[in-house]
XYZ file of C-alpha atoms in Angstrom:
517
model
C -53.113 15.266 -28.435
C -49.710 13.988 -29.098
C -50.623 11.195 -27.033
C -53.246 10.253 -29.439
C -50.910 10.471 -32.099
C -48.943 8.056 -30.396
C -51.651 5.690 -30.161
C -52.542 5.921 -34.130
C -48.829 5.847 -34.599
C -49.210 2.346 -32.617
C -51.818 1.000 -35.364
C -50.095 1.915 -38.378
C -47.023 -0.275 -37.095
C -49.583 -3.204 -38.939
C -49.433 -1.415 -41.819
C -46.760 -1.544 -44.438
C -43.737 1.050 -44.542
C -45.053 3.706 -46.747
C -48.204 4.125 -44.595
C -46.089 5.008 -41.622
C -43.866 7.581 -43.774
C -47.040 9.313 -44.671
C -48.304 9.019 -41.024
C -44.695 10.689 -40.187
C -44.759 13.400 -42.741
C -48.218 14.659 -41.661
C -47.223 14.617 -37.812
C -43.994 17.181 -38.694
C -45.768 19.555 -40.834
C -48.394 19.713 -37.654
C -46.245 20.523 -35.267
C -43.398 21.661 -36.614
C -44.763 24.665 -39.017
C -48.324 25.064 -37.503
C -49.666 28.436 -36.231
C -50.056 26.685 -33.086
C -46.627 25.466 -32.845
C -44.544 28.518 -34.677
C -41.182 27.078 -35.771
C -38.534 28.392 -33.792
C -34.883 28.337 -34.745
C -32.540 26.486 -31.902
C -29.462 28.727 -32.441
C -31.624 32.427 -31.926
C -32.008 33.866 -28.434
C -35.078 32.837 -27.112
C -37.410 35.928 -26.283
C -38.310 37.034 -22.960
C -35.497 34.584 -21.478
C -32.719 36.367 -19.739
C -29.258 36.048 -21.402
C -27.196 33.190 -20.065
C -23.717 33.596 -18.825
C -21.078 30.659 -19.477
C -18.390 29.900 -16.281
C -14.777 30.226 -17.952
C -11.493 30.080 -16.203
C -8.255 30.503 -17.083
C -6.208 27.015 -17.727
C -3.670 28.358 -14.772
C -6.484 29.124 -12.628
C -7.988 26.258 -13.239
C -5.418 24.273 -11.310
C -4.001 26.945 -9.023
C -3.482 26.019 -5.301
C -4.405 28.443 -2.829
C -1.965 28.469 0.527
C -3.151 30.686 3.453
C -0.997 30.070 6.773
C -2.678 31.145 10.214
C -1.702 33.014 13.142
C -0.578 29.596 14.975
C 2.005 28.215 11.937
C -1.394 25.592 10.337
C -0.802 25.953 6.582
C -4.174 26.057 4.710
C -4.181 24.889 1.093
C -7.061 24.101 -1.180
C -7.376 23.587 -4.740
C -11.060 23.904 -6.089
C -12.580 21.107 -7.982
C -15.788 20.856 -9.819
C -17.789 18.205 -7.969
C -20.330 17.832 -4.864
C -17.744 16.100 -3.103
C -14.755 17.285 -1.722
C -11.462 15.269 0.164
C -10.502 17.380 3.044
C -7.594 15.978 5.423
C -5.018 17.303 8.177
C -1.165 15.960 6.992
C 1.068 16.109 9.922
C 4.960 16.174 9.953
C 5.211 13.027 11.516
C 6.489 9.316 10.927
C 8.787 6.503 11.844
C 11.749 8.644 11.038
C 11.004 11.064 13.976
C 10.964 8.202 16.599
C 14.703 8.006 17.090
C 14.271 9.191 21.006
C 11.362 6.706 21.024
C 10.495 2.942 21.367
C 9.749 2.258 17.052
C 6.066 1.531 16.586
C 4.506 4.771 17.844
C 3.421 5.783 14.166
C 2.023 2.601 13.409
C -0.326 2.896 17.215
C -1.372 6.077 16.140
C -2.501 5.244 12.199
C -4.404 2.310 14.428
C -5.718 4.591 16.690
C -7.349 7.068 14.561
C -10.911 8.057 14.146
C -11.127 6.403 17.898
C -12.990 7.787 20.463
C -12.783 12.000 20.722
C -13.734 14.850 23.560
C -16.729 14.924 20.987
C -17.450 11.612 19.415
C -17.844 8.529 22.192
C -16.888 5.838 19.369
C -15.209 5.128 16.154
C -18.749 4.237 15.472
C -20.194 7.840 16.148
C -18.019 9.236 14.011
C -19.050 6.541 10.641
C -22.689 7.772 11.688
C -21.655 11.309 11.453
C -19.834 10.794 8.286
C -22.857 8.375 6.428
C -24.810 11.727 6.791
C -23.170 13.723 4.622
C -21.535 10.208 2.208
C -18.377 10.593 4.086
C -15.885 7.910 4.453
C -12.352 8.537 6.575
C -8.753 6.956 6.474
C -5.099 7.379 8.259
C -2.210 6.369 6.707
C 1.351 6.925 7.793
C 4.764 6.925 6.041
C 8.542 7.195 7.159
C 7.726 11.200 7.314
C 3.835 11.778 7.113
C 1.190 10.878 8.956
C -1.794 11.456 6.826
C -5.573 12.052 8.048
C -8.243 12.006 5.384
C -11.951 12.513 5.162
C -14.089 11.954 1.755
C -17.879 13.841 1.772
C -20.173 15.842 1.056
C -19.354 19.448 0.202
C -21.866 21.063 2.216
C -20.896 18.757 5.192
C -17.713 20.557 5.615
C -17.870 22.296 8.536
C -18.691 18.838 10.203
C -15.774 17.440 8.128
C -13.200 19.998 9.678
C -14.397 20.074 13.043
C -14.529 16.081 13.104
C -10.720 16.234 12.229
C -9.695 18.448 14.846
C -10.911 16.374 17.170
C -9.842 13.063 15.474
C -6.542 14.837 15.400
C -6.101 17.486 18.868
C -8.540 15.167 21.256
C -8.296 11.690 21.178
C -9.298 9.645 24.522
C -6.660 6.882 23.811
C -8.763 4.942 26.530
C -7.117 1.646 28.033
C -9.130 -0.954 26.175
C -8.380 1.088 21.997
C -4.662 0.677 23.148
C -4.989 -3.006 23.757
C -7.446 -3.646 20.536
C -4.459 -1.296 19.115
C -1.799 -4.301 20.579
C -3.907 -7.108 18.963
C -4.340 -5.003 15.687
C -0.620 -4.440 15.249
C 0.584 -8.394 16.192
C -1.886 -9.517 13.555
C -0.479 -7.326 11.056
C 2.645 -8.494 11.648
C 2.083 -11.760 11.545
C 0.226 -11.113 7.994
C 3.001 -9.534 6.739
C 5.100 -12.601 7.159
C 2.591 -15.042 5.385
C 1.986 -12.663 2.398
C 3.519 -14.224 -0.820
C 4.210 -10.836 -1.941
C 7.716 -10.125 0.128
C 7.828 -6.420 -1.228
C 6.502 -4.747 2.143
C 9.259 -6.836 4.106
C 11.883 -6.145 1.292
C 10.847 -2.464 1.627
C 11.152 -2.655 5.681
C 15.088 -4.613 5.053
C 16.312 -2.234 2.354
C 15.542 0.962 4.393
C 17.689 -1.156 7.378
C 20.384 -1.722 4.884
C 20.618 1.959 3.581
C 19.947 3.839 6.488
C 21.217 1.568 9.734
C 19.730 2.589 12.518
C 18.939 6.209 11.675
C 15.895 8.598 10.466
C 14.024 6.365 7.435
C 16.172 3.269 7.991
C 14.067 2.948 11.254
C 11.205 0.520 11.358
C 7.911 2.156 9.373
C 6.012 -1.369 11.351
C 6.115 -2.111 15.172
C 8.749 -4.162 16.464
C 7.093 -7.494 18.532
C 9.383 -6.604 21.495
C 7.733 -2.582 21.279
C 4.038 -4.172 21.672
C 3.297 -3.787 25.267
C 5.789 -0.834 25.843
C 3.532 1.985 23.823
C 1.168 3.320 26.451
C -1.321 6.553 26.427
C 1.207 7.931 28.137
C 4.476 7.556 25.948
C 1.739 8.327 22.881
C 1.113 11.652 24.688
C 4.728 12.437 25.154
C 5.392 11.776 21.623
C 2.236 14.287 20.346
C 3.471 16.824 22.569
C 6.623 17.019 20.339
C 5.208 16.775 16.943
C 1.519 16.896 16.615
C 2.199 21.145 16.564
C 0.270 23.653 14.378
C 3.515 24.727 12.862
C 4.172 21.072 11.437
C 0.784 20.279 10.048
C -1.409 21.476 6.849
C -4.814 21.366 6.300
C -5.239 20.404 2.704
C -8.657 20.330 0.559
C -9.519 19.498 -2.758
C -12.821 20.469 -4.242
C -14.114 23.159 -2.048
C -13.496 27.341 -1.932
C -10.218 28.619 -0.094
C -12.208 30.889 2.078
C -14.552 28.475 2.896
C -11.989 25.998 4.250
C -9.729 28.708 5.759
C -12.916 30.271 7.737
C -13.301 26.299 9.115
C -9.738 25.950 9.861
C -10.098 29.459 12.000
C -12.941 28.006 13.283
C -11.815 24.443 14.894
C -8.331 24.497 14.805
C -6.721 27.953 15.586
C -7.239 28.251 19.605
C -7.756 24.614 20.313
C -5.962 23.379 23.250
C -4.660 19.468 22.462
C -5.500 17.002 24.845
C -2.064 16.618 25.753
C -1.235 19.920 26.588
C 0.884 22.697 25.234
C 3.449 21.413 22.338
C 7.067 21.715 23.055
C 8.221 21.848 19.517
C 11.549 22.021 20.697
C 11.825 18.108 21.636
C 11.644 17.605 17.645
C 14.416 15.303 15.948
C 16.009 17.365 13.802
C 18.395 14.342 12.426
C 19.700 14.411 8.354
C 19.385 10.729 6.745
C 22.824 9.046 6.558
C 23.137 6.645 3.924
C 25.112 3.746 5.329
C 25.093 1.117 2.788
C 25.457 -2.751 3.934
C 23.265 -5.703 3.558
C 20.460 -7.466 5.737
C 19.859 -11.039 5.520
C 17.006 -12.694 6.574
C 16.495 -16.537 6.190
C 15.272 -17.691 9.592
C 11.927 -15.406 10.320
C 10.449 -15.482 7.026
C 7.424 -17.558 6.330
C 5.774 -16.658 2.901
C 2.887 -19.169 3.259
C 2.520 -22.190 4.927
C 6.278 -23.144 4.240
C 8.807 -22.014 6.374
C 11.356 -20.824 3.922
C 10.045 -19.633 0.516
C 10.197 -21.492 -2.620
C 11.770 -18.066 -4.384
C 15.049 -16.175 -3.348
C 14.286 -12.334 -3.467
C 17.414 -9.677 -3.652
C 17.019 -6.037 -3.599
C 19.823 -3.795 -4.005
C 19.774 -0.092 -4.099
C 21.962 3.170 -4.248
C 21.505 5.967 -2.987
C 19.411 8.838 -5.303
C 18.743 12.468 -4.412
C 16.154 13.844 -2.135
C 12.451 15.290 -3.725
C 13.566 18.732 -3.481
C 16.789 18.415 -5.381
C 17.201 19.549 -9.026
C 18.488 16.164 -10.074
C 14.696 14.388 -8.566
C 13.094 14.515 -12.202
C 15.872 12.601 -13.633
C 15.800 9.736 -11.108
C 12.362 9.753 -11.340
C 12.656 9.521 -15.536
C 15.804 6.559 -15.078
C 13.164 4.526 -12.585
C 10.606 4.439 -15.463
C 13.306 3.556 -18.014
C 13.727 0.577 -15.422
C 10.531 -0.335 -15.654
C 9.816 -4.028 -14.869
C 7.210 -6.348 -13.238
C 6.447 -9.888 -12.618
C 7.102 -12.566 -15.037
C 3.214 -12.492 -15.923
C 1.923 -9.614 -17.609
C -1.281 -9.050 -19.052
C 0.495 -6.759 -21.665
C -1.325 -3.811 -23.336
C 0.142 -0.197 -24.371
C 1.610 1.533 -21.076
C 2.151 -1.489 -19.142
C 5.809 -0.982 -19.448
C 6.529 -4.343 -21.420
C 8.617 -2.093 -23.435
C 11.235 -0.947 -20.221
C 14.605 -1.596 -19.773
C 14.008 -4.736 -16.996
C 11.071 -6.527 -18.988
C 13.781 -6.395 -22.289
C 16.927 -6.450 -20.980
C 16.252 -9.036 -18.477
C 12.699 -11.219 -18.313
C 12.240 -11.118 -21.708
C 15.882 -12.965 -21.933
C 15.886 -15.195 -18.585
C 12.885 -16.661 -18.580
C 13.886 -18.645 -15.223
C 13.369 -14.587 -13.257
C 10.211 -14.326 -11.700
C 10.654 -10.765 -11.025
C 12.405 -7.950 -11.852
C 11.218 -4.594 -10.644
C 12.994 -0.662 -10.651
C 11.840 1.808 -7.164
C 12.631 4.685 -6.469
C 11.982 5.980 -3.208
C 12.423 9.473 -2.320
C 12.338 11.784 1.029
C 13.292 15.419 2.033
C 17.394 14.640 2.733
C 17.910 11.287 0.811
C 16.412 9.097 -1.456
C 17.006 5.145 -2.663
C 17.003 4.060 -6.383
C 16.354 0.058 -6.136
C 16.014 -3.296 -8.151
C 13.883 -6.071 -6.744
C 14.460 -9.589 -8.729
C 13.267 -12.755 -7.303
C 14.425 -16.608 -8.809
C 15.046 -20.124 -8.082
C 17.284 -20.140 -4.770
C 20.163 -22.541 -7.529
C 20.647 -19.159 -9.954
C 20.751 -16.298 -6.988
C 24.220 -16.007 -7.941
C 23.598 -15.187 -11.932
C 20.369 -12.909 -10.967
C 22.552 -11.013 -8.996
C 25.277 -10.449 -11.644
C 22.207 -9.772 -14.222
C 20.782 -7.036 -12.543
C 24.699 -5.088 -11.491
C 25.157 -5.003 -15.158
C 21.803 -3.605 -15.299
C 23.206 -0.538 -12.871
C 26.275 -0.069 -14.762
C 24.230 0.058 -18.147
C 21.842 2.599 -16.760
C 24.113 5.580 -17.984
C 22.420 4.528 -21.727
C 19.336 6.591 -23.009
C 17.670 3.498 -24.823
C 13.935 4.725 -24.694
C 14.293 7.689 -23.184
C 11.515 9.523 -25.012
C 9.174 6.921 -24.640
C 9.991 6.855 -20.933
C 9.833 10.354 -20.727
C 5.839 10.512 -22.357
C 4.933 7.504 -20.014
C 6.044 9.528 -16.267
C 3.984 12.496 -17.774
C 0.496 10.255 -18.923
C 0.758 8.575 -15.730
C 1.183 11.904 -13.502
C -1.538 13.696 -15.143
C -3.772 10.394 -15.539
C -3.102 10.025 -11.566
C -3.958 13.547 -10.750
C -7.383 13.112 -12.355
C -8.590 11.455 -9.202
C -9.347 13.815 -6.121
C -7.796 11.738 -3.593
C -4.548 11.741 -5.245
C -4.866 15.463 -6.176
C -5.065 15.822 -1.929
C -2.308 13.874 -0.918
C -0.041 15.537 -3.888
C -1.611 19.477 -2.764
C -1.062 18.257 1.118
C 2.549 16.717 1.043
C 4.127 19.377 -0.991
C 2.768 21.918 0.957
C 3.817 20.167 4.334
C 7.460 19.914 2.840
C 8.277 23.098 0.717
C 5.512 25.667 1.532
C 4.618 25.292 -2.128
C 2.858 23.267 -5.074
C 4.521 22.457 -8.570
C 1.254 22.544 -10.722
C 1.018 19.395 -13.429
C 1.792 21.569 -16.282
C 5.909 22.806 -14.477
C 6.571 19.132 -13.251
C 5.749 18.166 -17.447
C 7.721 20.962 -18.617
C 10.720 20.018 -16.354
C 10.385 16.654 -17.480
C 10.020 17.084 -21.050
C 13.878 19.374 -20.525
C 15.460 16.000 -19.627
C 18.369 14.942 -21.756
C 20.530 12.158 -21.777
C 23.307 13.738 -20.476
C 21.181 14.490 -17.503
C 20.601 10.452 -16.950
C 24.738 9.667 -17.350
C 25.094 12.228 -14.827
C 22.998 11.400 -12.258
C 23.792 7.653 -12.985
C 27.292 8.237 -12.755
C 26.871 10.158 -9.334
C 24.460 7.355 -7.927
C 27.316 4.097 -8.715
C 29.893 6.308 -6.657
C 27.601 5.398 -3.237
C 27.846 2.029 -1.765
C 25.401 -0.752 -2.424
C 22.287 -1.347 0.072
C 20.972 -4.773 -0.459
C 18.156 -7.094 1.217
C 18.085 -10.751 0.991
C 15.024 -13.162 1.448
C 14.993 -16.948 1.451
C 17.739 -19.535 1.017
C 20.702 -17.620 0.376
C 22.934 -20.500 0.366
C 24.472 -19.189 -3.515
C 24.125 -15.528 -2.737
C 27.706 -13.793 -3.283
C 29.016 -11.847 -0.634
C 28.759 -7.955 -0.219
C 31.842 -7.197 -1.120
C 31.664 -9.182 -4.590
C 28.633 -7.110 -5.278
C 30.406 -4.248 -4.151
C 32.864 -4.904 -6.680
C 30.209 -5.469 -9.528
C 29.036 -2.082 -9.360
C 32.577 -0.889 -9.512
C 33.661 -2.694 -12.200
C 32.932 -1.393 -16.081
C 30.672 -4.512 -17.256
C 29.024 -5.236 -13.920
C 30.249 -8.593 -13.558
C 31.078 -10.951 -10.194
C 34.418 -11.559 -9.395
C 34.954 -15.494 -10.892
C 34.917 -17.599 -7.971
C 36.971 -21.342 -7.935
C 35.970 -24.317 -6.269
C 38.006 -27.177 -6.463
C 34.364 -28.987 -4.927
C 30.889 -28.455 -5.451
């Protein structure tokens, strides 16, 4: 019938406009107050239809993390997530810090290495199939302290999911011929990294050096060339022995229920014997970060595109901060977004930090900087506040002396607020995504035990003062200065000038002479 109506609705579209209005009218008052059709109110109960009940939860609960720990030392925690997909992963204590009674490079083999061939799967291949069934995807990533193992699927594939991980994880074959497509992997990586035109990576790698000689994070996060051929199955087996434990690693999972994961976790990864045998946690390098201070230079290896010394000269200089579980981490991590900065080229737009202390202060004035960007990296002992500015190699000397004064002037509280309301939109705007909700539930777990919801790190950020930033300011200028330099450094001042800069009350160089130039 109403399909009819549609059909004489069709002809009167011929017709002029009050012929369909009367068409209209006459259509409602059939179905809409007919004894066929009675007319029934949308906000009444329906009768003979069971009462609905409405899911609510508690803002807190909402965002609570669950933590279970096992019989063997494996931390559990989940945090539910509405969704039929779910990020589970297994973070391990593990990085290029630990390797100080090792050849450097063995983090970077493994992060190769995973999601090879297991006891269970016979390919890297076998285990895409397995994942494509359920929408899954997998990824390893390693840090200077974390070694990171992540699956994306399907929440009812998680059983697969967890089991695939302990075997990713506990049973790797490490045959002859992954190691060497390992060795090939790793030399072309390196040689990418040295014909990127983006020198942060390699500025990253020489600040660490600078701050940290030769000790926990200052060691190389990327294989040495001359490590290459000495990593072998067995030296990798040696190594998991030591730190690939149950006591050092969490199993972390976003968007599934606690007892379901925990019930997996019992299942695949509480009396599972590794590969390599029984761990010997007791081989574990138990070393504190030293900060060192000092400067690496590096004019002779570089090759930033098809030229053998780049165009641009690129300084970083840093001081040491605080580590993540100090009071005084909130406040470092408020002064790095006063810092701010970029690249000379900005698209602009609200939150895009045009408004922070390095875009005014500094390319906003000397238009001849290319770059001019705050860091702040942070660990469990020791952390690094740094500035990365890059210009012509003729005016190293005046971007160095531009960005010292920008250190000593840090102690000021210009745009604090604003600074302040920018850390907390882009924590809670990050921790909309589940991936990032995973690796924030799994490395604060794997360092403290615990979780600081969203909601406590905003409060504790919304307590900062400006006497807060003058203090830890004030503490950071007392350390000595770490700095990396890239390209022609044929103007760069010496360290102990710059040394002197950040001692000094304006931040300026100590005048230099020359009777010739």
């Amino acid at each position: 019938e109403l399909y009819n109506c549609r059909r004489q609705l069709r002809c009167f579209r011929s017709q002029n406009v009050s012929g369909r209005k009367t068409f209209g009218i006459a259509v409602y008052r059939k179905y809409s107050s007919g004894s066929r059709y009675p007319n029934i109110s949308l906000s009444a109960p329906l009768p003979g239809i069971p009462k609905p009940v409405f899911a609510s939860v508690d803002g807190h609960e909402q965002c609570e993390t669950k933590i279970t720990t096992l019989e063997n030392g494996l931390k559990v925690a989940s945090q539910n997530k509405f969704g039929q997909f779910c990020t589970v992963g297994i973070l391990v204590n593990s990085g290029s810090r630990h390797e100080t009674k090792y050849p450097s490079g063995i983090a970077h083999f493994l992060e190769k290495l995973a999601f090879s061939s297991t006891a269970q799967y016979g390919s890297k291949d076998e285990i895409l199939l397995t994942l494509e069934k359920h929408g899954g995807i997998c990824d390893c990533q390693t840090s200077r302290d974390t070694t990171m193992y992540a699956v994306s699927a399907e929440v009812k594939g998680l059983d697969t999911v967890v089991s695939l991980l302990s075997d990713a994880v506990l049973q790797p074959r490490l045959l002859d011929e992954e190691i060497e497509m390992t060795r090939m992997a790793v030399r072309f990586e390196l040689e990418d990294l040295n014909m990127r035109p983006d020198p942060e990576p390699l500025l990253t790698e020489m600040i660490h050096a600078a701050a940290y000689r030769g000790n926990t994070v200052g060691l190389p996060r990327f294989c040495p060339v001359d490590n290459v051929e000495k990593i072998d199955k067995k030296l990798l087996h040696t190594y998991l022995r030591s730190y690939y434990c149950p006591e050092r690693m969490v199993l972390a999972g976003v968007g599934i229920e606690h007892e379901q994961l925990v019930a997996c976790a019992r299942k695949y990864l509480l009396d599972v014997k590794p590969v390599w045998g029984a761990s010997t946690p007791t081989n574990v390098d138990l070393s504190v970060a030293q900060y060192t201070g000092g400067i690496v230079r590096d004019m002779s290896d570089v090759s930033l595109g098809p030229t053998p010394i780049p165009e641009l000269t690129h300084i970083m200089i840093g001081l040491e901060s605080c580590s993540f579980l100090e009071e005084d981490f909130i406040p470092f991590a408020v002064l790095n977004m006063m810092m701010g900065g970029g690249g000379s080229f900005s698209a602009g737009g609200p939150g895009k930090g045009m408004f922070t202390r390095l875009y005014l202060n500094v390319l906003n004035r000397h238009h001849w900087m290319y770059n001019a960007t705050s860091y702040h990296h942070s660990y469990e002992d020791s952390g690094l506040l740094c500035i990365h500015a890059s210009a012509d190699p003729r005016q190293v000397r005046e971007m160095v002396e531009i960005i010292t004064r920008e250190f000593i002037q840090m102690a000021g509280t210009m745009e604090l607020a604003r600074a302040k309301t920018q850390l907390k939109s882009m924590l809670m705007m990050n921790l909309e995504s589940r991936p990032v909700i995973f690796e924030d539930v799994g490395r604060q777990v794997l360092a403290t035990g615990t979780r600081k919801l969203p909601h406590e790190l905003c409060d504790l950020i919304s307590n900062i003062t400006a006497s807060d930033i003058k203090r830890v300011t004030t503490k950071m200028l007392r350390s000595k200065p770490a700095v990396a330099a890239l390209g022609d450094l044929t103007e760069m001042p010496s360290y102990e000038h710059i040394q002197a800069a950040l001692s000094s009350k304006d931040g300026r160089l100590p005048r230099m002479y020359r009777l010739f130039r």
